[in-house]
Coordinates of C-alpha atoms in Angstrom, one line a residue:
Chain A
M14 CA 99.4 13.5 -1.5
T15 CA 102.2 13.6 -4.1
P16 CA 101.4 16.0 -6.8
P17 CA 101.1 14.4 -10.3
A18 CA 104.3 14.2 -12.4
P19 CA 103.6 17.1 -14.8
L20 CA 102.9 19.4 -11.8
R21 CA 106.2 18.4 -10.1
R22 CA 108.0 19.2 -13.3
R23 CA 106.4 22.6 -13.5
L24 CA 107.2 23.4 -9.9
G25 CA 110.8 22.4 -10.4
R26 CA 111.1 24.9 -13.2
L27 CA 109.6 27.8 -11.3
P28 CA 112.7 29.6 -10.2
F29 CA 113.6 30.0 -13.9
F30 CA 110.4 31.6 -14.8
A31 CA 110.0 34.5 -12.4
V32 CA 107.2 36.1 -14.3
S33 CA 103.9 36.8 -12.7
A34 CA 101.8 35.0 -15.3
A35 CA 103.7 31.8 -14.6
L36 CA 103.3 32.2 -10.9
C37 CA 99.6 32.7 -11.3
Y38 CA 99.3 29.6 -13.4
A39 CA 101.4 27.5 -11.0
S40 CA 99.4 28.6 -8.0
T41 CA 96.1 27.7 -9.7
S42 CA 97.5 24.3 -10.7
L43 CA 98.7 23.7 -7.2
H44 CA 95.3 24.6 -5.9
A45 CA 93.7 22.1 -8.3
A46 CA 96.2 19.4 -7.4
E47 CA 95.2 19.7 -3.8
T48 CA 91.6 19.0 -4.5
S49 CA 91.8 16.8 -7.6
T50 CA 92.9 13.2 -8.0
L51 CA 92.9 13.3 -11.8
Q52 CA 95.9 12.0 -13.6
S53 CA 96.5 13.7 -17.0
G54 CA 98.3 10.7 -18.4
D55 CA 95.5 8.3 -17.5
T56 CA 92.9 10.7 -18.7
A57 CA 94.7 11.2 -22.1
W58 CA 94.9 7.5 -22.7
L59 CA 91.2 6.9 -21.8
L60 CA 90.2 9.8 -24.0
T61 CA 92.1 8.1 -26.8
S62 CA 90.7 4.6 -25.9
T63 CA 87.1 6.0 -26.0
A64 CA 87.7 7.2 -29.6
L65 CA 89.3 3.9 -30.5
V66 CA 86.3 1.9 -29.2
L67 CA 83.8 4.1 -31.1
F68 CA 85.9 3.6 -34.2
M69 CA 85.4 -0.2 -33.7
M70 CA 81.7 0.3 -34.1
I71 CA 81.6 2.9 -36.8
P72 CA 83.1 2.2 -39.2
G73 CA 85.0 -1.0 -38.0
L74 CA 82.2 -3.4 -37.2
A75 CA 79.9 -1.8 -39.9
L76 CA 82.5 -2.5 -42.6
F77 CA 83.3 -6.0 -41.2
Y78 CA 79.7 -7.0 -41.4
A79 CA 78.7 -5.0 -44.5
G80 CA 81.1 -6.8 -46.7
L81 CA 79.7 -10.2 -45.7
V82 CA 76.1 -9.6 -46.7
R83 CA 74.7 -9.5 -50.2
S84 CA 75.0 -6.1 -52.0
K85 CA 71.2 -5.4 -51.7
N86 CA 71.6 -5.3 -47.9
V87 CA 74.9 -3.4 -47.5
L88 CA 73.3 -0.2 -46.4
S89 CA 71.1 -1.8 -43.9
I90 CA 74.2 -2.9 -41.9
F91 CA 75.7 0.5 -42.0
M92 CA 72.3 2.0 -41.0
Q93 CA 71.9 -0.4 -38.1
C94 CA 75.4 0.3 -36.8
F95 CA 74.9 4.1 -37.0
A96 CA 71.4 4.0 -35.6
L97 CA 72.4 1.8 -32.6
T98 CA 75.3 4.1 -31.9
A99 CA 73.0 7.1 -31.8
V100 CA 70.1 5.6 -30.0
L101 CA 72.0 3.6 -27.4
S102 CA 74.2 6.6 -26.6
L103 CA 71.1 8.5 -25.7
V104 CA 69.7 5.6 -23.7
W105 CA 73.1 5.4 -21.8
L106 CA 72.8 9.1 -21.0
A107 CA 69.1 8.8 -20.0
C108 CA 69.5 5.8 -17.6
G109 CA 72.0 3.2 -18.8
Y110 CA 74.9 4.8 -17.1
T111 CA 73.3 5.4 -13.8
L112 CA 71.8 1.9 -13.7
S113 CA 75.2 0.4 -14.5
F114 CA 77.5 2.4 -12.3
T115 CA 75.6 4.1 -9.5
G116 CA 74.8 2.6 -6.1
D117 CA 72.9 -0.6 -5.5
S118 CA 69.1 -1.2 -5.8
G119 CA 69.5 -5.0 -6.0
G120 CA 70.4 -6.3 -9.5
F121 CA 70.7 -2.7 -10.9
G122 CA 72.2 0.6 -9.9
T123 CA 70.1 3.5 -8.9
L124 CA 68.5 6.4 -10.9
D125 CA 70.6 9.0 -9.1
K126 CA 72.5 10.1 -12.1
I127 CA 69.9 10.0 -14.9
F128 CA 70.9 12.4 -17.7
L129 CA 74.2 12.7 -15.8
K130 CA 72.5 14.7 -13.1
G131 CA 75.0 16.2 -10.7
V132 CA 78.0 15.2 -12.7
T133 CA 80.5 18.1 -13.2
P134 CA 83.9 18.3 -14.9
S135 CA 85.5 17.7 -11.5
S136 CA 83.4 14.6 -10.6
T137 CA 85.0 11.2 -10.5
Y138 CA 83.6 7.7 -10.4
A139 CA 84.5 6.1 -7.0
A140 CA 86.6 3.3 -8.3
Y141 CA 88.7 5.4 -10.7
P142 CA 89.4 8.8 -9.1
N143 CA 92.2 9.2 -11.6
I144 CA 89.9 10.1 -14.5
P145 CA 86.9 12.5 -14.8
E146 CA 83.5 10.8 -14.5
H147 CA 82.4 12.2 -17.8
L148 CA 85.2 10.2 -19.4
W149 CA 84.2 7.0 -17.5
F150 CA 80.7 7.6 -18.7
A151 CA 81.9 8.1 -22.3
Y152 CA 84.3 5.1 -22.3
Q153 CA 81.7 2.8 -20.9
M154 CA 79.1 4.1 -23.3
M155 CA 81.1 2.7 -26.2
F156 CA 80.9 -0.8 -24.7
F157 CA 77.2 -0.3 -24.2
L158 CA 76.6 0.4 -27.8
I159 CA 79.0 -2.0 -29.5
T160 CA 77.6 -5.0 -27.6
P161 CA 74.2 -5.0 -29.3
G162 CA 76.1 -3.9 -32.4
L163 CA 77.7 -7.3 -32.4
F164 CA 74.5 -9.3 -32.6
I165 CA 73.0 -7.6 -35.6
G166 CA 75.2 -9.9 -37.7
A167 CA 73.2 -12.9 -36.6
F168 CA 69.9 -11.8 -38.1
A169 CA 71.3 -9.7 -40.9
E170 CA 69.4 -9.4 -44.2
R171 CA 65.9 -10.2 -42.8
M172 CA 65.1 -8.6 -39.5
K173 CA 62.9 -5.4 -39.4
F174 CA 64.7 -2.2 -38.6
S175 CA 62.1 -1.2 -36.0
A176 CA 62.3 -4.6 -34.3
I177 CA 66.1 -4.4 -34.2
L178 CA 65.9 -1.0 -32.4
V179 CA 63.3 -2.1 -29.9
F180 CA 65.1 -5.4 -29.2
S181 CA 68.5 -3.7 -28.8
V182 CA 67.3 -1.0 -26.4
C183 CA 65.3 -3.4 -24.2
W184 CA 68.0 -6.1 -24.3
S185 CA 70.7 -3.6 -23.4
L186 CA 68.8 -2.4 -20.3
L187 CA 67.7 -5.9 -19.2
V188 CA 70.9 -7.9 -20.0
Y189 CA 73.8 -5.7 -20.5
V190 CA 73.1 -3.3 -17.6
P191 CA 72.7 -5.9 -14.9
T192 CA 75.7 -7.9 -16.1
C193 CA 77.9 -4.8 -16.3
W194 CA 76.6 -3.6 -12.9
G195 CA 77.4 -7.0 -11.3
V196 CA 80.7 -7.7 -13.0
W197 CA 82.3 -4.2 -13.2
H198 CA 80.5 -2.0 -10.7
K199 CA 79.5 -4.1 -7.7
L200 CA 82.2 -6.8 -8.3
N201 CA 79.6 -9.3 -7.2
F202 CA 77.9 -11.1 -10.0
F203 CA 75.1 -13.3 -8.5
G204 CA 77.3 -13.9 -5.5
L205 CA 80.6 -14.4 -7.4
T206 CA 83.1 -12.0 -6.1
H207 CA 86.3 -12.8 -8.0
V208 CA 85.1 -13.0 -11.6
I209 CA 88.0 -12.1 -14.0
D210 CA 86.7 -10.1 -17.0
L211 CA 88.9 -7.2 -17.8
A212 CA 87.2 -5.8 -20.9
G213 CA 84.1 -7.8 -21.6
G214 CA 84.4 -11.5 -22.3
I215 CA 81.3 -12.0 -20.2
V216 CA 79.8 -8.5 -20.2
V217 CA 80.2 -8.0 -24.0
H218 CA 80.9 -11.2 -25.9
I219 CA 79.0 -13.9 -24.1
T220 CA 75.9 -11.7 -23.6
A221 CA 75.9 -10.7 -27.3
G222 CA 76.9 -14.1 -28.6
V223 CA 74.1 -15.9 -26.8
A224 CA 71.5 -13.3 -27.8
A225 CA 72.8 -13.7 -31.4
L226 CA 72.2 -17.5 -31.3
I227 CA 68.8 -17.1 -29.9
A228 CA 67.8 -14.3 -32.2
C229 CA 69.0 -16.0 -35.4
I230 CA 66.9 -19.1 -34.5
M231 CA 63.8 -17.2 -33.4
V232 CA 63.9 -14.7 -36.3
G233 CA 64.4 -17.7 -38.6
P234 CA 66.8 -18.3 -41.5
R235 CA 67.1 -16.1 -44.5
R236 CA 64.7 -17.2 -47.3
G237 CA 66.5 -19.9 -49.3
F238 CA 69.0 -20.7 -46.6
P239 CA 71.0 -23.0 -46.9
H240 CA 70.3 -23.9 -50.6
T241 CA 70.6 -20.5 -52.1
Q242 CA 74.1 -19.1 -52.5
M243 CA 74.7 -16.2 -50.2
M244 CA 78.2 -15.2 -50.8
P245 CA 79.9 -12.2 -49.2
H246 CA 79.5 -9.3 -51.6
N247 CA 82.7 -7.3 -50.7
L248 CA 85.4 -9.1 -48.8
P249 CA 87.8 -6.1 -49.0
Y250 CA 85.2 -4.2 -46.8
T251 CA 85.3 -7.1 -44.4
L252 CA 89.1 -7.2 -44.3
A253 CA 89.3 -3.4 -43.8
G254 CA 86.7 -3.6 -41.0
A255 CA 88.6 -6.4 -39.3
G256 CA 91.8 -4.4 -39.4
M257 CA 89.9 -1.4 -37.8
L258 CA 88.5 -3.7 -35.1
W259 CA 92.0 -5.0 -34.3
V260 CA 93.4 -1.5 -33.9
G261 CA 90.3 -0.4 -31.9
W262 CA 90.7 -3.4 -29.6
F263 CA 93.9 -1.8 -28.2
G264 CA 91.6 0.8 -26.7
F265 CA 88.9 -1.7 -25.8
N266 CA 91.3 -3.9 -23.8
G267 CA 94.2 -1.5 -23.0
G268 CA 91.8 1.3 -21.9
S269 CA 90.1 -1.1 -19.5
Q270 CA 93.0 -0.9 -17.2
V271 CA 91.9 2.8 -16.7
A272 CA 95.5 3.8 -16.4
A273 CA 98.4 4.7 -18.7
N274 CA 100.8 2.3 -17.0
G275 CA 102.6 -1.0 -17.3
N276 CA 99.4 -3.0 -16.9
A277 CA 97.9 -1.2 -19.9
A278 CA 101.1 -1.9 -21.9
M279 CA 101.0 -5.6 -21.0
T280 CA 97.3 -5.7 -22.0
V281 CA 98.0 -4.2 -25.4
V282 CA 100.8 -6.6 -26.0
V283 CA 98.9 -9.8 -25.1
T284 CA 95.9 -8.5 -27.0
H285 CA 98.0 -8.3 -30.1
I286 CA 99.8 -11.6 -29.6
S287 CA 96.5 -13.5 -29.2
A288 CA 95.1 -12.0 -32.4
C289 CA 98.3 -12.9 -34.3
A290 CA 98.3 -16.5 -33.0
A291 CA 94.6 -16.9 -33.9
C292 CA 95.3 -15.6 -37.5
V293 CA 98.1 -18.1 -38.0
V294 CA 96.2 -21.0 -36.5
W295 CA 93.0 -20.2 -38.5
S296 CA 95.1 -20.1 -41.7
L297 CA 96.8 -23.3 -40.9
I298 CA 93.5 -25.1 -40.3
E299 CA 92.2 -23.9 -43.7
K300 CA 95.4 -24.9 -45.4
I301 CA 95.1 -28.4 -44.0
K302 CA 91.3 -28.8 -44.2
V303 CA 90.5 -26.9 -47.4
G304 CA 93.9 -26.6 -49.2
K305 CA 94.0 -22.7 -49.3
P306 CA 94.4 -20.2 -46.5
S307 CA 91.7 -17.5 -47.2
A308 CA 91.6 -13.8 -46.5
L309 CA 88.2 -14.1 -44.8
G310 CA 89.7 -16.9 -42.7
I311 CA 92.6 -14.8 -41.5
A312 CA 90.3 -11.9 -40.7
T313 CA 87.9 -14.1 -38.8
G314 CA 90.8 -15.6 -36.9
S315 CA 92.0 -12.2 -35.8
I316 CA 88.6 -11.4 -34.4
A317 CA 88.3 -14.8 -32.6
G318 CA 91.7 -14.2 -31.0
L319 CA 90.7 -10.7 -30.0
A320 CA 87.4 -11.8 -28.5
A321 CA 89.1 -14.6 -26.5
I322 CA 91.8 -12.4 -25.0
T323 CA 89.3 -9.7 -24.0
P324 CA 88.4 -11.0 -20.5
A325 CA 91.9 -12.4 -20.0
S326 CA 94.1 -9.5 -21.1
G327 CA 94.7 -8.1 -17.6
K328 CA 95.9 -11.4 -16.3
V329 CA 97.7 -13.5 -18.9
G330 CA 101.3 -13.1 -20.1
P331 CA 102.4 -13.3 -23.8
V332 CA 102.8 -17.1 -23.7
G333 CA 99.3 -17.5 -22.2
A334 CA 98.0 -15.1 -24.9
L335 CA 99.7 -17.2 -27.6
C336 CA 98.0 -20.4 -26.3
L337 CA 94.7 -18.6 -25.8
G338 CA 94.6 -17.2 -29.3
S339 CA 95.5 -20.5 -30.8
I340 CA 92.9 -22.4 -28.9
S341 CA 90.2 -19.8 -29.7
A342 CA 90.9 -20.1 -33.4
L343 CA 90.5 -23.9 -33.3
V344 CA 87.3 -23.8 -31.3
C345 CA 85.7 -20.9 -33.2
W346 CA 86.6 -22.5 -36.6
F347 CA 85.0 -25.7 -35.4
F348 CA 81.8 -23.8 -34.5
C349 CA 81.6 -21.8 -37.7
A350 CA 82.6 -24.5 -40.1
K351 CA 81.2 -27.6 -38.5
V352 CA 78.6 -27.0 -35.7
K353 CA 76.7 -24.4 -37.8
Q354 CA 76.6 -26.7 -40.8
K355 CA 75.4 -29.6 -38.7
F356 CA 72.6 -27.8 -36.9
K357 CA 71.7 -25.5 -39.8
Y358 CA 71.0 -22.3 -37.8
D359 CA 71.5 -19.2 -39.9
D360 CA 73.8 -17.2 -37.7
S361 CA 74.5 -15.3 -40.9
L362 CA 77.7 -13.5 -40.0
D363 CA 78.9 -16.0 -37.3
V364 CA 78.3 -13.7 -34.3
F365 CA 77.8 -16.7 -32.0
G366 CA 80.6 -18.8 -33.5
V367 CA 83.2 -16.0 -33.3
H368 CA 82.2 -13.6 -30.6
G369 CA 80.2 -15.8 -28.3
V370 CA 82.4 -18.8 -28.5
G371 CA 85.6 -16.8 -28.5
G372 CA 84.5 -14.8 -25.5
F373 CA 83.5 -18.0 -23.7
V374 CA 86.9 -19.6 -24.5
G375 CA 88.7 -16.7 -23.0
T376 CA 86.5 -16.3 -20.0
V377 CA 87.0 -19.9 -19.0
L378 CA 90.6 -20.4 -20.0
V379 CA 91.8 -17.2 -18.2
A380 CA 91.5 -19.3 -15.1
V381 CA 94.2 -21.5 -16.5
F382 CA 96.5 -19.1 -18.2
A383 CA 96.4 -16.5 -15.4
S384 CA 98.6 -19.0 -13.6
P385 CA 102.2 -17.9 -13.0
F386 CA 103.2 -21.2 -14.6
F387 CA 102.1 -19.7 -18.0
G388 CA 103.6 -16.3 -17.2
G389 CA 100.3 -14.9 -15.9
L390 CA 99.8 -12.6 -13.0
G391 CA 98.1 -15.1 -10.7
Y392 CA 94.8 -15.1 -8.8
A393 CA 93.3 -13.0 -6.0
E394 CA 94.4 -13.9 -2.6
G395 CA 93.2 -17.3 -1.4
V396 CA 91.8 -18.3 -4.9
T397 CA 93.2 -21.4 -6.6
M398 CA 93.1 -22.3 -10.3
G399 CA 90.3 -24.7 -9.7
G400 CA 88.3 -22.2 -7.7
Q401 CA 88.8 -19.6 -10.4
L402 CA 87.8 -22.0 -13.1
V403 CA 84.5 -22.7 -11.2
T404 CA 83.9 -19.0 -10.8
Q405 CA 84.5 -18.4 -14.5
L406 CA 82.2 -21.3 -15.5
L407 CA 79.4 -20.2 -13.2
A408 CA 79.7 -16.6 -14.3
S409 CA 79.4 -17.7 -17.9
L410 CA 76.5 -20.0 -17.1
Y411 CA 74.6 -17.2 -15.3
T412 CA 75.3 -14.9 -18.3
I413 CA 74.1 -17.5 -20.8
L414 CA 70.9 -18.0 -18.8
L415 CA 70.2 -14.3 -18.3
S416 CA 70.9 -13.3 -21.9
G417 CA 69.2 -16.4 -23.3
G418 CA 66.1 -16.1 -21.2
V419 CA 65.6 -12.3 -21.6
S420 CA 66.2 -12.6 -25.4
I421 CA 63.6 -15.3 -25.8
V422 CA 61.0 -13.3 -24.0
L423 CA 61.8 -10.0 -25.7
L424 CA 61.8 -11.6 -29.2
K425 CA 58.5 -13.4 -28.5
V426 CA 56.9 -10.2 -27.4
I427 CA 58.2 -8.2 -30.4
D428 CA 57.1 -11.0 -32.8
L429 CA 53.6 -10.8 -31.4
T430 CA 53.4 -7.0 -31.6
I431 CA 55.4 -5.3 -34.3
G432 CA 56.8 -8.5 -35.9
L433 CA 60.4 -9.6 -36.2
R434 CA 60.9 -9.9 -40.0
V435 CA 60.3 -8.0 -43.1
D436 CA 57.8 -9.7 -45.5
S437 CA 59.1 -12.1 -48.2
E438 CA 58.8 -9.6 -51.0
Q439 CA 60.9 -7.0 -49.0
E440 CA 63.4 -9.6 -48.2
N441 CA 63.8 -10.6 -51.9
Q442 CA 64.1 -6.9 -52.8
G443 CA 66.7 -6.3 -50.1
L444 CA 66.5 -4.3 -46.9
D445 CA 68.3 -1.3 -48.5
L446 CA 65.4 -0.5 -50.8
A447 CA 62.6 -2.0 -48.7
E448 CA 63.5 -0.4 -45.3
H449 CA 65.6 2.6 -46.2
G450 CA 64.6 3.6 -49.7
E451 CA 68.0 3.6 -51.3
S452 CA 70.6 1.4 -52.9
G453 CA 74.2 1.0 -52.0
Y454 CA 75.6 0.9 -55.5
N455 CA 74.3 3.0 -58.3
A456 CA 76.7 2.3 -61.2
Chain B
M17 CA 75.3 -7.6 -93.0
K18 CA 76.4 -10.0 -90.4
K19 CA 76.5 -9.7 -86.6
V20 CA 79.5 -11.5 -85.1
E21 CA 79.0 -12.2 -81.4
A22 CA 82.0 -13.6 -79.6
I23 CA 82.0 -14.8 -76.0
I24 CA 85.6 -14.8 -74.8
K25 CA 87.7 -15.0 -71.6
P26 CA 87.9 -11.6 -70.1
F27 CA 91.7 -11.3 -70.1
K28 CA 91.6 -11.8 -73.9
L29 CA 89.6 -8.7 -74.6
E30 CA 92.6 -6.5 -75.3
D31 CA 94.1 -9.0 -77.7
V32 CA 90.9 -9.5 -79.5
K33 CA 90.3 -5.7 -79.8
E34 CA 93.7 -5.2 -81.3
A35 CA 93.3 -8.1 -83.7
L36 CA 90.0 -6.6 -84.9
S37 CA 91.5 -3.2 -85.3
E38 CA 94.2 -4.8 -87.5
V39 CA 91.6 -6.2 -89.8
G40 CA 89.9 -2.8 -90.1
V41 CA 87.0 -3.1 -87.6
E42 CA 86.4 0.4 -86.3
G43 CA 83.7 -0.1 -83.7
M44 CA 82.4 -2.7 -81.4
T45 CA 80.2 -3.2 -78.4
V46 CA 81.5 -5.1 -75.3
V47 CA 79.4 -6.5 -72.5
E48 CA 80.5 -8.2 -69.3
V49 CA 78.5 -11.4 -69.1
K50 CA 78.3 -14.6 -67.0
G51 CA 77.7 -18.1 -68.2
F52 CA 79.0 -21.6 -68.5
G53 CA 79.6 -24.3 -71.1
R54 CA 81.8 -27.3 -70.8
Q55 CA 84.2 -25.5 -68.5
K56 CA 81.7 -25.7 -65.6
G57 CA 82.3 -23.6 -62.5
H58 CA 84.4 -23.9 -59.4
T59 CA 83.9 -24.1 -55.6
E60 CA 84.4 -21.3 -53.2
I61 CA 84.6 -21.7 -49.5
Y62 CA 83.7 -19.0 -46.9
R63 CA 84.2 -20.0 -43.3
G64 CA 83.5 -23.6 -44.1
S65 CA 80.4 -22.9 -46.3
E66 CA 80.9 -24.3 -49.8
Y67 CA 79.4 -22.4 -52.7
T68 CA 79.5 -23.7 -56.3
V69 CA 80.1 -20.9 -58.7
D70 CA 78.5 -22.1 -62.0
F71 CA 78.4 -18.9 -63.9
L72 CA 81.8 -17.7 -64.8
P73 CA 82.6 -14.2 -65.9
K74 CA 83.1 -13.8 -69.6
V75 CA 83.1 -10.9 -72.1
K76 CA 80.8 -10.7 -75.1
I77 CA 81.9 -8.7 -78.1
E78 CA 79.4 -7.7 -80.7
V79 CA 80.5 -6.5 -84.1
V80 CA 78.3 -5.8 -87.2
V81 CA 80.1 -5.9 -90.5
E82 CA 79.4 -6.2 -94.3
D83 CA 78.8 -9.8 -95.4
S84 CA 82.1 -10.0 -97.2
R85 CA 84.1 -9.2 -94.1
S86 CA 82.5 -11.6 -91.6
E87 CA 84.9 -14.5 -92.2
T88 CA 88.0 -12.3 -91.7
V89 CA 86.5 -10.9 -88.5
V90 CA 85.7 -14.4 -87.2
D91 CA 89.1 -15.7 -88.0
A92 CA 90.8 -12.7 -86.2
I93 CA 88.7 -13.3 -83.1
V94 CA 89.3 -17.0 -83.0
K95 CA 93.1 -16.6 -83.5
A96 CA 93.4 -13.9 -80.8
A97 CA 91.1 -15.4 -78.2
N98 CA 92.5 -19.0 -78.4
T99 CA 94.4 -20.4 -75.5
G100 CA 93.8 -24.0 -76.3
K101 CA 92.2 -24.6 -72.9
I102 CA 88.6 -25.4 -72.1
G103 CA 86.5 -22.2 -71.6
D104 CA 87.9 -20.2 -74.5
G105 CA 84.4 -19.3 -75.6
K106 CA 82.3 -19.3 -78.8
V107 CA 81.6 -17.2 -81.8
F108 CA 78.2 -16.8 -83.3
V109 CA 77.4 -15.2 -86.7
S110 CA 73.9 -14.1 -87.7
D111 CA 72.2 -12.0 -90.3
V112 CA 71.3 -8.5 -89.6
L113 CA 68.3 -7.0 -91.5
E114 CA 69.0 -3.3 -91.1
A115 CA 71.5 -0.8 -89.6
V116 CA 71.1 2.9 -89.2
R117 CA 73.7 5.5 -88.2
I118 CA 71.7 7.7 -85.9
R119 CA 73.8 10.9 -86.5
T120 CA 73.4 10.9 -90.3
G121 CA 70.6 8.6 -91.0
E122 CA 72.7 6.4 -93.3
R123 CA 71.4 2.9 -93.7
G124 CA 72.7 -0.6 -94.4
A125 CA 76.4 -1.2 -95.2
D126 CA 77.0 2.6 -95.1
A127 CA 76.0 2.7 -91.5
V128 CA 78.4 0.1 -90.3
S129 CA 81.4 0.9 -92.5
G130 CA 84.2 3.2 -91.4
S131 CA 84.2 7.1 -91.6

């Protein structure tokens, strides 16, 4: 085995440092290199990416959503993001990780690594021997907690805090875990073996987007919707949050290559290009349809473009990313501005319209833009564009059915037991005071 | 004594304050208010959802002066707050029955005059 680059450099310098301390250090490093496959560059990038993805949840997503609700509910959004971060991290430690990334018990992993049992600093996850297993655990934990984080925007301003926690934990174990296990661990999702989903178009965005749509319908609209005016109370929060999400997404997608190499660099480039294209297209649509390009519009566009490139960012080139970002802006705008108005579901912060639809667009169209014709990296051996398209569509369909079905059952059970909504008086008062006993703004 | 209440465009507050200082008014109360008259509101669009904003932000200035000065004060406000465009606001004048300066206990015109 070739020693990793830093070690080669150290050994090369050895004759110039003929001191015993250096010798000692070099010999222990050499010993470690013989038994370890860890790559320090990859490890450093994944450590960074882990922090970037956590930063997307708190404060990125929290700010993005908090600015869009009315001022009486601003803290409830922050609280939900922080609470989900804490609770789901503990669930990931207890059983989420082992059920997602250990072995095979048919539909799930095994319970061999509950509470990270047996994992030491020198352990590695089989598919990625270049980074420590603790890091794989931590990086994947961030995806586990941001996915339910996404759907809280759909039922914002009315769902009970306790119901949100129960729903998120159960949903994560019953929807996220099997999807993650099939798509990312077993590489066989209900029989589909060549699903392309680098960073979670299916695992994160379609699962969360579908749950969001179901939940906003089953929880019901906010009181007064759509007649009462419910304008965003602080768009600067939302814009700041969108910017943080954009930055964090470099770790979300770029880190998903699990290496600090050319693929990671390409992934970061196409991620950024897709976001930029979607910003421009969303603004153009608004200019044409409404007359003025809006700040909320450009921020929403960026997130649509980022959601769409997520599954595709390991396969498409810059031109493919440009096309994908542009298309995602068109389709997501249509869902937010037209479809939602037509069917009058109160997906309050457009989780389905932006994340669900954006993720779906990317998941399906990667089959097209992965083609070398568009500068993509092509398909697995023996797979054609048409075959890939069918795979992507089927994987999306299975995910929609799984997430939709489980969400309906869970929400029904919660409704019949602890209840889904706060009562009307509490809703009028605002969740900040009613559920958390405090106010966001005390001038 | 008269109370002069003026509802004006917010960006005119500085101009009005200066005009009142020039005619010798030494104190005033200012409140940020919302409302509409002939100006009506406007439409705002968030991700395709249209909202009509009827209540526009205005500033209300309240000044209490001796009867003899109320006309001067009203003129100063009207001159300073005028843009000629719809939505400039209104001035209301009403009688005030009593005034007390809390620190000294002075009453009536003494309570609202300078020094």
